[in-house]
Short mmCIF file of C-alpha atoms and ligand atoms in Angstrom, two decimals:
data_model
loop_
_atom_site.label_atom_id
_atom_site.label_comp_id
_atom_site.label_asym_id
_atom_site.label_seq_id
_atom_site.Cartn_x
_atom_site.Cartn_y
_atom_site.Cartn_z
CA MET A 1 -49.53 0.90 -29.14
CA THR A 2 -48.46 4.53 -28.67
CA ALA A 3 -48.17 6.56 -31.86
CA PRO A 4 -44.93 5.61 -33.60
CA ILE A 5 -42.16 8.09 -34.30
CA VAL A 6 -39.98 7.05 -37.23
CA ARG A 7 -37.24 8.61 -39.27
CA PHE A 8 -35.96 8.36 -42.80
CA ALA A 9 -32.23 9.02 -42.74
CA PRO A 10 -30.72 9.46 -46.20
CA SER A 11 -27.17 10.60 -46.81
CA PRO A 12 -27.16 13.51 -49.27
CA THR A 13 -24.40 12.00 -51.37
CA GLY A 14 -26.49 11.42 -54.49
CA ARG A 15 -30.03 11.33 -55.80
CA LEU A 16 -32.85 9.35 -54.20
CA HIS A 17 -33.35 6.09 -56.05
CA VAL A 18 -36.16 3.57 -55.87
CA GLY A 19 -34.48 1.64 -53.05
CA ASN A 20 -34.30 4.74 -50.81
CA VAL A 21 -37.81 5.73 -51.77
CA ARG A 22 -39.12 2.38 -50.66
CA THR A 23 -37.52 2.82 -47.23
CA ALA A 24 -38.89 6.37 -46.96
CA LEU A 25 -42.31 5.24 -48.09
CA VAL A 26 -42.56 2.32 -45.68
CA ASN A 27 -41.58 4.62 -42.80
CA TRP A 28 -44.13 7.17 -43.95
CA LEU A 29 -47.00 4.73 -44.50
CA PHE A 30 -46.44 2.98 -41.20
CA SER A 31 -46.28 6.20 -39.18
CA GLN A 32 -49.20 7.90 -40.94
CA GLY A 33 -51.36 4.80 -40.73
CA GLN A 34 -50.90 4.79 -36.95
CA GLY A 35 -51.28 8.55 -36.47
CA GLY A 36 -47.55 8.82 -35.78
CA LYS A 37 -44.75 11.11 -36.82
CA PHE A 38 -42.30 10.93 -39.75
CA ILE A 39 -38.97 12.71 -39.29
CA LEU A 40 -36.45 13.43 -42.02
CA ARG A 41 -32.91 13.16 -40.72
CA ILE A 42 -30.12 14.26 -43.04
CA ASP A 43 -27.15 11.94 -42.44
CA ASP A 44 -24.45 14.34 -43.56
CA THR A 45 -21.63 13.42 -41.19
CA ASP A 46 -19.52 12.65 -44.25
CA LEU A 47 -18.72 16.27 -44.99
CA GLU A 48 -16.77 15.47 -48.12
CA ARG A 49 -19.42 13.47 -49.94
CA SER A 50 -22.53 15.27 -48.69
CA THR A 51 -23.70 18.36 -50.54
CA LYS A 52 -26.37 20.98 -49.91
CA GLU A 53 -27.43 20.61 -53.53
CA ASN A 54 -28.16 16.91 -53.06
CA GLU A 55 -30.00 17.71 -49.85
CA ALA A 56 -32.20 20.25 -51.63
CA ILE A 57 -32.97 17.81 -54.46
CA LEU A 58 -33.71 15.05 -51.99
CA LYS A 59 -36.22 17.26 -50.19
CA GLU A 60 -37.75 18.28 -53.50
CA ASP A 61 -38.09 14.62 -54.52
CA LEU A 62 -39.73 13.63 -51.22
CA THR A 63 -42.10 16.58 -51.47
CA TRP A 64 -43.02 15.64 -55.03
CA LEU A 65 -43.72 12.09 -53.86
CA GLY A 66 -46.01 13.49 -51.15
CA LEU A 67 -43.88 12.17 -48.28
CA ALA A 68 -44.11 15.20 -46.01
CA TRP A 69 -42.08 15.27 -42.81
CA ALA A 70 -43.04 16.67 -39.42
CA ASP A 71 -39.50 17.65 -38.59
CA THR A 72 -36.05 17.61 -40.15
CA PHE A 73 -32.50 18.14 -38.93
CA ASN A 74 -28.90 17.69 -40.06
CA GLN A 75 -26.39 15.51 -38.29
CA SER A 76 -23.61 17.89 -39.38
CA GLU A 77 -24.98 20.45 -36.91
CA ARG A 78 -24.79 18.09 -33.97
CA PHE A 79 -21.14 17.07 -33.61
CA GLY A 80 -20.99 18.60 -30.11
CA ILE A 81 -23.80 16.31 -29.00
CA TYR A 82 -22.07 13.25 -30.43
CA ASP A 83 -18.89 14.30 -28.58
CA GLN A 84 -20.85 14.27 -25.31
CA ALA A 85 -22.21 10.80 -26.07
CA ALA A 86 -18.70 9.58 -26.90
CA ASP A 87 -17.46 10.94 -23.57
CA LYS A 88 -20.25 9.12 -21.81
CA LEU A 89 -19.23 5.85 -23.48
CA ARG A 90 -15.58 6.48 -22.58
CA ALA A 91 -16.58 7.03 -18.96
CA MET A 92 -18.35 3.66 -19.02
CA ASP A 93 -15.25 2.03 -20.54
CA LEU A 94 -17.22 1.19 -23.66
CA LEU A 95 -15.17 3.29 -26.09
CA TYR A 96 -11.46 2.63 -26.41
CA PRO A 97 -8.66 4.04 -28.52
CA ALA A 98 -6.93 1.85 -31.07
CA TYR A 99 -3.91 2.75 -33.14
CA GLU A 100 -3.61 0.12 -35.85
CA THR A 101 -3.23 1.50 -39.33
CA ALA A 102 -5.46 0.26 -42.18
CA GLU A 103 -2.53 -1.84 -43.45
CA GLU A 104 -1.96 -3.44 -40.05
CA LEU A 105 -5.62 -4.28 -39.75
CA ASP A 106 -5.54 -5.79 -43.19
CA VAL A 107 -2.61 -8.01 -42.27
CA LYS A 108 -4.42 -9.11 -39.09
CA ARG A 109 -7.50 -9.98 -41.10
CA LYS A 110 -5.52 -12.03 -43.58
CA ILE A 111 -3.70 -13.92 -40.84
CA ALA A 112 -6.99 -14.72 -39.09
CA GLN A 113 -8.49 -15.93 -42.37
CA SER A 114 -5.47 -18.07 -43.22
CA ARG A 115 -5.89 -19.77 -39.84
CA GLY A 116 -9.52 -20.41 -40.55
CA ARG A 117 -10.68 -17.88 -37.98
CA PRO A 118 -13.29 -15.19 -38.67
CA PRO A 119 -11.67 -11.82 -39.45
CA VAL A 120 -12.71 -10.25 -36.17
CA TYR A 121 -10.60 -7.50 -34.59
CA ASP A 122 -8.42 -9.08 -31.88
CA ARG A 123 -8.83 -6.21 -29.40
CA ALA A 124 -5.08 -5.82 -29.07
CA ALA A 125 -5.65 -2.14 -28.26
CA LEU A 126 -7.36 -3.10 -25.00
CA ASN A 127 -4.03 -4.38 -23.69
CA LEU A 128 -2.19 -1.11 -24.23
CA THR A 129 -0.97 0.63 -21.09
CA ASP A 130 -1.06 4.37 -20.63
CA ALA A 131 2.64 4.41 -21.37
CA ASP A 132 2.13 2.44 -24.61
CA ARG A 133 -0.49 4.91 -25.73
CA ALA A 134 1.64 7.92 -24.86
CA LYS A 135 4.47 6.44 -26.90
CA LEU A 136 2.24 5.76 -29.90
CA GLU A 137 0.85 9.27 -29.79
CA ALA A 138 4.28 10.79 -29.40
CA SER A 139 5.23 9.01 -32.61
CA GLY A 140 2.49 11.01 -34.34
CA LEU A 141 -0.24 8.35 -34.40
CA LYS A 142 -3.80 9.37 -33.65
CA PRO A 143 -6.30 6.85 -32.32
CA HIS A 144 -9.56 5.74 -33.82
CA TRP A 145 -12.18 4.76 -31.27
CA ARG A 146 -13.93 1.43 -31.03
CA PHE A 147 -17.08 0.49 -29.17
CA LYS A 148 -16.54 -2.46 -26.86
CA LEU A 149 -19.18 -5.04 -27.65
CA SER A 150 -20.40 -7.23 -24.80
CA GLY A 151 -19.50 -10.50 -26.51
CA GLU A 152 -23.00 -11.74 -25.75
CA ARG A 153 -25.94 -12.37 -27.99
CA VAL A 154 -28.12 -9.42 -28.95
CA GLU A 155 -31.67 -10.44 -29.72
CA TRP A 156 -34.66 -8.62 -31.07
CA ASN A 157 -37.90 -9.46 -32.73
CA ASP A 158 -37.63 -7.82 -36.12
CA LEU A 159 -40.98 -6.63 -37.46
CA VAL A 160 -40.09 -7.98 -40.90
CA ARG A 161 -37.51 -10.70 -40.31
CA GLY A 162 -38.88 -12.18 -37.10
CA PRO A 163 -36.61 -13.25 -34.19
CA GLN A 164 -33.01 -12.13 -34.75
CA SER A 165 -29.94 -13.05 -32.80
CA ILE A 166 -26.46 -11.64 -33.34
CA ASP A 167 -23.49 -13.09 -31.52
CA THR A 168 -21.44 -9.97 -30.83
CA SER A 169 -18.34 -12.08 -30.16
CA SER A 170 -18.31 -12.88 -33.86
CA VAL A 171 -18.28 -9.21 -34.90
CA SER A 172 -15.42 -6.69 -34.69
CA ASP A 173 -15.82 -3.89 -32.18
CA PRO A 174 -17.12 -1.17 -34.49
CA VAL A 175 -15.09 1.96 -35.06
CA LEU A 176 -17.27 4.90 -34.01
CA ILE A 177 -14.74 7.71 -34.48
CA ARG A 178 -12.02 7.91 -37.12
CA GLU A 179 -8.42 9.07 -36.60
CA ASP A 180 -9.35 12.56 -37.78
CA GLY A 181 -12.10 12.81 -35.17
CA SER A 182 -14.94 12.37 -37.69
CA TYR A 183 -17.90 10.16 -36.86
CA LEU A 184 -18.97 7.07 -38.71
CA TYR A 185 -22.69 6.55 -39.04
CA THR A 186 -23.16 4.17 -36.07
CA LEU A 187 -23.03 6.46 -33.03
CA PRO A 188 -24.70 9.64 -34.36
CA SER A 189 -27.62 7.55 -35.56
CA VAL A 190 -28.21 6.07 -32.11
CA VAL A 191 -27.76 9.41 -30.33
CA ASP A 192 -30.30 11.05 -32.65
CA ASP A 193 -32.76 8.19 -32.42
CA ILE A 194 -32.70 8.46 -28.62
CA GLU A 195 -33.11 12.22 -28.64
CA ALA A 196 -35.95 12.18 -31.19
CA ASN A 197 -37.72 9.41 -29.24
CA ILE A 198 -37.70 7.16 -32.29
CA THR A 199 -39.92 4.19 -31.56
CA HIS A 200 -39.22 2.17 -34.73
CA VAL A 201 -36.07 2.00 -36.82
CA VAL A 202 -37.18 0.92 -40.29
CA ARG A 203 -34.38 0.48 -42.84
CA GLY A 204 -32.73 -1.83 -45.33
CA GLU A 205 -31.54 -5.28 -44.43
CA ASP A 206 -27.94 -4.22 -45.13
CA HIS A 207 -28.07 -2.72 -41.63
CA VAL A 208 -28.94 -5.92 -39.75
CA THR A 209 -25.40 -6.46 -38.48
CA ASN A 210 -25.13 -2.81 -37.45
CA SER A 211 -28.20 -3.37 -35.36
CA GLY A 212 -26.34 -5.78 -33.07
CA ALA A 213 -23.83 -3.08 -32.12
CA GLN A 214 -26.36 -0.27 -32.23
CA ILE A 215 -28.73 -2.03 -29.85
CA GLU A 216 -25.87 -2.30 -27.35
CA ILE A 217 -25.14 1.42 -27.78
CA PHE A 218 -28.85 2.20 -27.33
CA MET A 219 -28.83 0.21 -24.09
CA ALA A 220 -25.68 1.97 -22.86
CA LEU A 221 -26.89 5.48 -23.66
CA GLY A 222 -30.64 5.31 -23.42
CA GLY A 223 -31.55 2.19 -21.50
CA LYS A 224 -33.59 0.63 -24.30
CA ALA A 225 -33.59 0.16 -28.04
CA PRO A 226 -36.42 1.01 -30.45
CA GLU A 227 -38.29 -1.67 -32.38
CA MET A 228 -36.48 -2.70 -35.53
CA ALA A 229 -37.71 -3.54 -39.01
CA HIS A 230 -35.25 -4.48 -41.74
CA MET A 231 -36.60 -4.56 -45.27
CA PRO A 232 -35.27 -7.05 -47.82
CA LEU A 233 -33.31 -5.26 -50.49
CA LEU A 234 -34.66 -4.38 -53.91
CA VAL A 235 -33.04 -6.17 -56.83
CA GLY A 236 -33.47 -5.74 -60.58
CA ALA A 237 -35.92 -7.84 -62.58
CA ASP A 238 -33.07 -10.22 -63.40
CA GLY A 239 -32.07 -10.52 -59.75
CA SER A 240 -29.03 -8.25 -60.12
CA ALA A 241 -28.16 -5.51 -57.64
CA LEU A 242 -29.99 -2.28 -58.39
CA SER A 243 -27.01 -0.19 -57.38
CA LYS A 244 -25.56 -0.49 -60.88
CA ARG A 245 -28.49 1.39 -62.32
CA ILE A 246 -28.99 3.93 -59.57
CA GLY A 247 -28.76 6.87 -61.96
CA SER A 248 -31.55 5.80 -64.25
CA LEU A 249 -33.74 4.74 -61.35
CA SER A 250 -33.53 8.03 -59.49
CA VAL A 251 -36.76 9.77 -58.62
CA GLY A 252 -35.72 12.66 -60.85
CA GLN A 253 -35.27 10.44 -63.90
CA LEU A 254 -38.52 8.58 -63.36
CA ARG A 255 -40.31 11.89 -62.97
CA GLU A 256 -38.77 13.21 -66.17
CA ARG A 257 -39.94 10.06 -67.93
CA GLY A 258 -43.49 10.95 -66.99
CA ILE A 259 -43.93 8.45 -64.17
CA GLU A 260 -46.46 9.74 -61.63
CA ALA A 261 -45.53 10.06 -57.96
CA MET A 262 -48.48 7.82 -57.07
CA SER A 263 -47.32 5.17 -59.56
CA ILE A 264 -43.95 5.02 -57.83
CA CYS A 265 -45.60 4.93 -54.40
CA SER A 266 -48.29 2.39 -55.37
CA HIS A 267 -45.65 0.14 -56.87
CA LEU A 268 -43.03 0.38 -54.12
CA ALA A 269 -45.56 0.09 -51.30
CA LYS A 270 -46.69 -3.33 -52.52
CA LEU A 271 -43.55 -4.73 -54.10
CA GLY A 272 -42.42 -7.81 -52.20
CA THR A 273 -45.61 -7.92 -50.10
CA SER A 274 -48.53 -10.32 -50.07
CA ASP A 275 -50.82 -7.63 -51.56
CA ASN A 276 -51.37 -7.29 -55.29
CA ILE A 277 -49.72 -4.36 -56.98
CA GLU A 278 -52.55 -2.09 -58.10
CA PRO A 279 -52.75 1.62 -58.72
CA ARG A 280 -53.88 3.70 -55.75
CA SER A 281 -54.63 7.36 -56.08
CA THR A 282 -53.72 8.49 -52.56
CA LEU A 283 -51.04 7.74 -50.01
CA ALA A 284 -53.78 7.54 -47.39
CA GLU A 285 -55.16 4.41 -49.09
CA LEU A 286 -51.70 2.86 -49.11
CA ALA A 287 -51.21 3.78 -45.44
CA ALA A 288 -54.50 2.12 -44.51
CA GLU A 289 -53.39 -1.07 -46.28
CA PHE A 290 -49.86 -1.12 -44.85
CA SER A 291 -48.67 -3.78 -42.43
CA PHE A 292 -45.19 -5.09 -41.67
CA SER A 293 -46.65 -8.56 -41.57
CA LYS A 294 -47.35 -8.40 -45.31
CA ILE A 295 -43.70 -7.85 -46.22
CA GLY A 296 -41.95 -10.99 -47.46
CA ARG A 297 -38.38 -11.94 -46.61
CA ALA A 298 -37.10 -12.56 -50.12
CA PRO A 299 -35.46 -9.72 -52.07
CA ALA A 300 -38.14 -7.76 -53.94
CA ARG A 301 -37.69 -7.63 -57.70
CA PHE A 302 -38.13 -4.22 -59.20
CA ASP A 303 -39.22 -4.30 -62.83
CA GLU A 304 -39.48 -0.99 -64.66
CA THR A 305 -41.96 -2.45 -67.15
CA ASP A 306 -44.36 -3.18 -64.29
CA LEU A 307 -43.96 0.39 -63.10
CA GLU A 308 -44.67 1.70 -66.61
CA ASN A 309 -47.80 -0.44 -66.83
CA LEU A 310 -49.02 0.70 -63.45
CA ASN A 311 -48.38 4.28 -64.49
CA ALA A 312 -50.48 3.81 -67.62
CA ALA A 313 -53.34 2.37 -65.56
CA LEU A 314 -53.19 5.36 -63.21
CA VAL A 315 -53.17 7.84 -66.12
CA HIS A 316 -56.11 6.08 -67.81
CA ALA A 317 -58.25 6.83 -64.77
CA MET A 318 -56.78 10.19 -63.78
CA PRO A 319 -59.30 12.94 -63.04
CA PHE A 320 -58.91 16.11 -65.09
CA ALA A 321 -58.08 18.26 -62.06
CA GLU A 322 -54.98 16.22 -61.43
CA ALA A 323 -53.70 16.51 -64.99
CA GLN A 324 -54.89 20.04 -65.73
CA ALA A 325 -51.82 22.10 -64.91
CA ARG A 326 -49.61 19.82 -66.96
CA LEU A 327 -52.06 19.73 -69.86
CA ALA A 328 -52.20 23.52 -69.91
CA ALA A 329 -48.41 23.57 -70.05
CA ILE A 330 -48.40 21.24 -73.08
CA ASP A 331 -50.86 23.33 -75.09
CA PRO A 332 -53.62 25.75 -74.04
CA ARG A 333 -56.05 23.70 -76.16
CA ALA A 334 -55.32 20.63 -74.03
CA ASP A 335 -56.59 22.47 -70.94
CA ASN A 336 -60.04 21.04 -71.59
CA GLU A 337 -61.78 18.39 -69.51
CA ALA A 338 -63.65 16.75 -72.38
CA PHE A 339 -60.39 16.50 -74.30
CA TRP A 340 -58.62 14.83 -71.37
CA LEU A 341 -61.46 12.39 -70.78
CA ALA A 342 -61.45 11.52 -74.48
CA VAL A 343 -57.71 10.86 -74.77
CA ARG A 344 -56.53 9.69 -71.34
CA GLU A 345 -57.04 6.01 -72.07
CA ASN A 346 -54.68 6.40 -74.99
CA CYS A 347 -51.97 7.91 -72.81
CA ALA A 348 -49.29 5.97 -70.94
CA ARG A 349 -48.19 9.27 -69.36
CA VAL A 350 -49.89 12.65 -69.11
CA SER A 351 -47.53 14.19 -71.67
CA ASP A 352 -48.81 11.73 -74.31
CA ALA A 353 -51.96 13.87 -74.44
CA GLY A 354 -49.87 16.23 -76.56
CA ASN A 355 -49.95 13.65 -79.35
CA TRP A 356 -53.68 14.11 -79.76
CA VAL A 357 -53.98 17.91 -79.65
CA GLU A 358 -53.22 18.53 -83.29
CA MET A 359 -55.32 15.61 -84.44
CA ILE A 360 -58.38 16.99 -82.68
CA PHE A 361 -58.00 20.76 -82.68
CA GLY A 362 -55.53 21.36 -85.48
CA LYS A 363 -55.04 20.19 -88.99
CA ALA A 364 -55.46 16.44 -89.15
CA GLU A 365 -54.23 15.03 -92.43
CA ALA A 366 -57.35 13.27 -93.68
CA MET A 367 -56.66 9.84 -95.15
CA ILE A 368 -59.21 8.65 -97.63
CA ALA A 369 -58.72 5.50 -99.68
CA ASP A 370 -59.99 5.63 -103.25
CA GLU A 371 -62.65 3.00 -102.65
CA ASP A 372 -64.02 5.02 -99.71
CA ARG A 373 -64.01 8.45 -101.34
CA GLU A 374 -67.64 8.41 -102.40
CA PHE A 375 -68.80 7.09 -99.02
CA ILE A 376 -66.86 9.78 -97.14
CA ILE A 377 -68.02 12.63 -99.36
CA GLY A 378 -71.63 11.51 -98.90
CA ALA A 379 -71.27 10.98 -95.14
CA GLY A 380 -71.49 14.66 -94.26
CA ALA A 381 -75.10 14.77 -95.38
CA HIS A 382 -76.09 12.30 -92.63
CA LEU A 383 -74.33 14.14 -89.80
CA PRO A 384 -76.89 14.85 -87.05
CA ALA A 385 -78.03 18.45 -87.10
CA GLY A 386 -76.79 21.10 -84.71
CA GLU A 387 -74.01 20.96 -82.18
CA LEU A 388 -72.25 17.59 -82.02
CA THR A 389 -72.63 15.75 -78.70
CA ALA A 390 -71.60 12.49 -77.09
CA SER A 391 -74.44 10.66 -78.83
CA SER A 392 -73.78 12.13 -82.29
CA TRP A 393 -71.31 9.42 -83.32
CA SER A 394 -73.72 6.54 -82.77
CA GLU A 395 -76.62 8.43 -84.34
CA TRP A 396 -74.49 9.29 -87.36
CA THR A 397 -73.02 5.83 -87.88
CA ASN A 398 -76.47 4.24 -87.49
CA LYS A 399 -77.79 6.47 -90.19
CA LEU A 400 -74.80 5.73 -92.42
CA LYS A 401 -75.28 2.02 -91.86
CA ALA A 402 -78.89 2.24 -92.97
CA ALA A 403 -78.07 4.44 -95.94
CA THR A 404 -75.04 2.59 -97.29
CA GLY A 405 -75.28 -0.95 -95.95
CA ARG A 406 -71.73 -0.62 -94.59
CA LYS A 407 -71.07 -2.02 -91.15
CA GLY A 408 -68.26 -2.89 -88.73
CA LYS A 409 -64.79 -2.13 -89.96
CA THR A 410 -65.83 -0.96 -93.41
CA LEU A 411 -68.07 1.62 -91.78
CA PHE A 412 -65.92 2.84 -88.90
CA LYS A 413 -62.39 2.66 -90.24
CA PRO A 414 -62.78 5.01 -93.23
CA LEU A 415 -64.55 7.55 -91.03
CA ARG A 416 -61.82 7.48 -88.39
CA LEU A 417 -59.12 7.75 -91.07
CA ALA A 418 -60.85 10.68 -92.74
CA LEU A 419 -61.48 12.53 -89.48
CA THR A 420 -58.25 11.86 -87.59
CA GLY A 421 -55.74 10.65 -90.15
CA MET A 422 -55.08 7.63 -87.93
CA GLU A 423 -56.19 4.04 -87.79
CA HIS A 424 -56.39 3.90 -84.02
CA GLY A 425 -57.01 6.40 -81.31
CA PRO A 426 -59.45 7.67 -78.73
CA GLU A 427 -63.15 6.79 -78.84
CA MET A 428 -64.76 8.55 -81.82
CA ALA A 429 -67.89 9.29 -79.77
CA ALA A 430 -65.80 11.53 -77.51
CA VAL A 431 -63.59 12.88 -80.28
CA LEU A 432 -66.38 13.96 -82.65
CA PRO A 433 -67.82 16.78 -80.51
CA LEU A 434 -64.28 17.98 -79.76
CA ILE A 435 -63.44 18.25 -83.46
CA GLY A 436 -66.69 20.12 -83.93
CA ARG A 437 -69.14 20.30 -86.77
CA ALA A 438 -67.27 22.73 -89.01
CA LYS A 439 -64.01 20.79 -88.91
CA VAL A 440 -65.77 17.44 -89.33
CA LEU A 441 -67.40 18.64 -92.54
CA GLU A 442 -64.15 20.16 -93.71
CA ARG A 443 -62.25 16.91 -93.16
CA LEU A 444 -64.85 14.90 -95.00
CA GLY A 445 -63.89 16.97 -98.04
N1 LIG B 501 -27.84 7.00 -43.59
C1 LIG B 501 -28.10 5.61 -43.40
C2 LIG B 501 -28.33 4.97 -44.76
O1 LIG B 501 -28.70 5.68 -45.68
C3 LIG B 501 -29.31 5.45 -42.52
C4 LIG B 501 -29.55 4.07 -42.04
C5 LIG B 501 -30.60 4.04 -40.95
O2 LIG B 501 -31.76 4.24 -41.29
O3 LIG B 501 -30.28 3.85 -39.80
O4 LIG B 501 -28.11 3.81 -44.94
#
């Protein structure tokens, strides 16, 4: 297979949410795994709803996720090129003007439905004569332009869904250009895919029907269509549409909640596939494991709790270098490898490390129960001499065990409470040297 060229084509009308990220990620993993190229196309033909601000945020989100693109361009800068393609289709008699208003079309649809027929456009506009058209235009009407489907079956072997067949006689001729001359998504997408030599169109399954028409436009304008892969949609854990919660599931929100980019990518790369969902620390690993054949056909259920758990697992094993900048931003004292290694397993997100800074380096409120007071006061005398190290805790507690006869919970719990003020927390063996000899003795009273 020649190296694939794919594109991710978001519309900058809002923030990237997990559904979009999954499409971007699958395109990225597939192309990178095959030594191919990932292009970012900004689908901003809808000039009213698209904003530069959304575009900037979208690029920032993709960059944060690590999904770098080899090239990017905006559809809004290419209207002249789409005009040329439209002219070409007109010259082939594949693009025709139609003058029905939205209300008229609605009436036609209702009539068809009441007669038990599918609500497919009746192609009345094809019967208009030049004189009819001139009259309609003289009355102030402007045409919208429809692509003339062949009426035959369009077939392709979808990389996710398997053999697909769409009977184009059961679909309305799609409108490519609106009355005001603006383009709907269908034509610009095909024109750009041809020009960028896109080899694989990978997108959500909500585009399957579009593919029937788009394949015919590909054939008309470029002679052949790219491979197609339509991903099942993501749904919520309860099976509901995710679109209702788009805001809270945006990349920005997840990031603010302390979810790592690699947690999002590890989760979304495997969701709905035959692979287990496990944390991966690089996109390269995910790319090596990617295959369209692993993607199931059922909607994939996205559960935030699973994502949170995966994030915690990733944080528990995160090397210091990866967390360092963020730790330093929390507190200069947290910019310390031994500290991170001691506390990371008690963190569900990197920012949780902040909860342990004061306990270790600051003023922990020692908690000493009356019945343990004597034991705690005497414990300092058994502390191993010199600088405290990773083995000091076991040496110390062994000595205390021998000296006092205490063991298990009655030995460890009072010490932890006296030294940290908490019942649970990071391993004392790692915490002890961080607290340091002077503070340990001070906290023992
Ligand atoms: N802008 C379209 C969307 O976001 C792109 C679809 C495609 O990939 O062809 O749905």
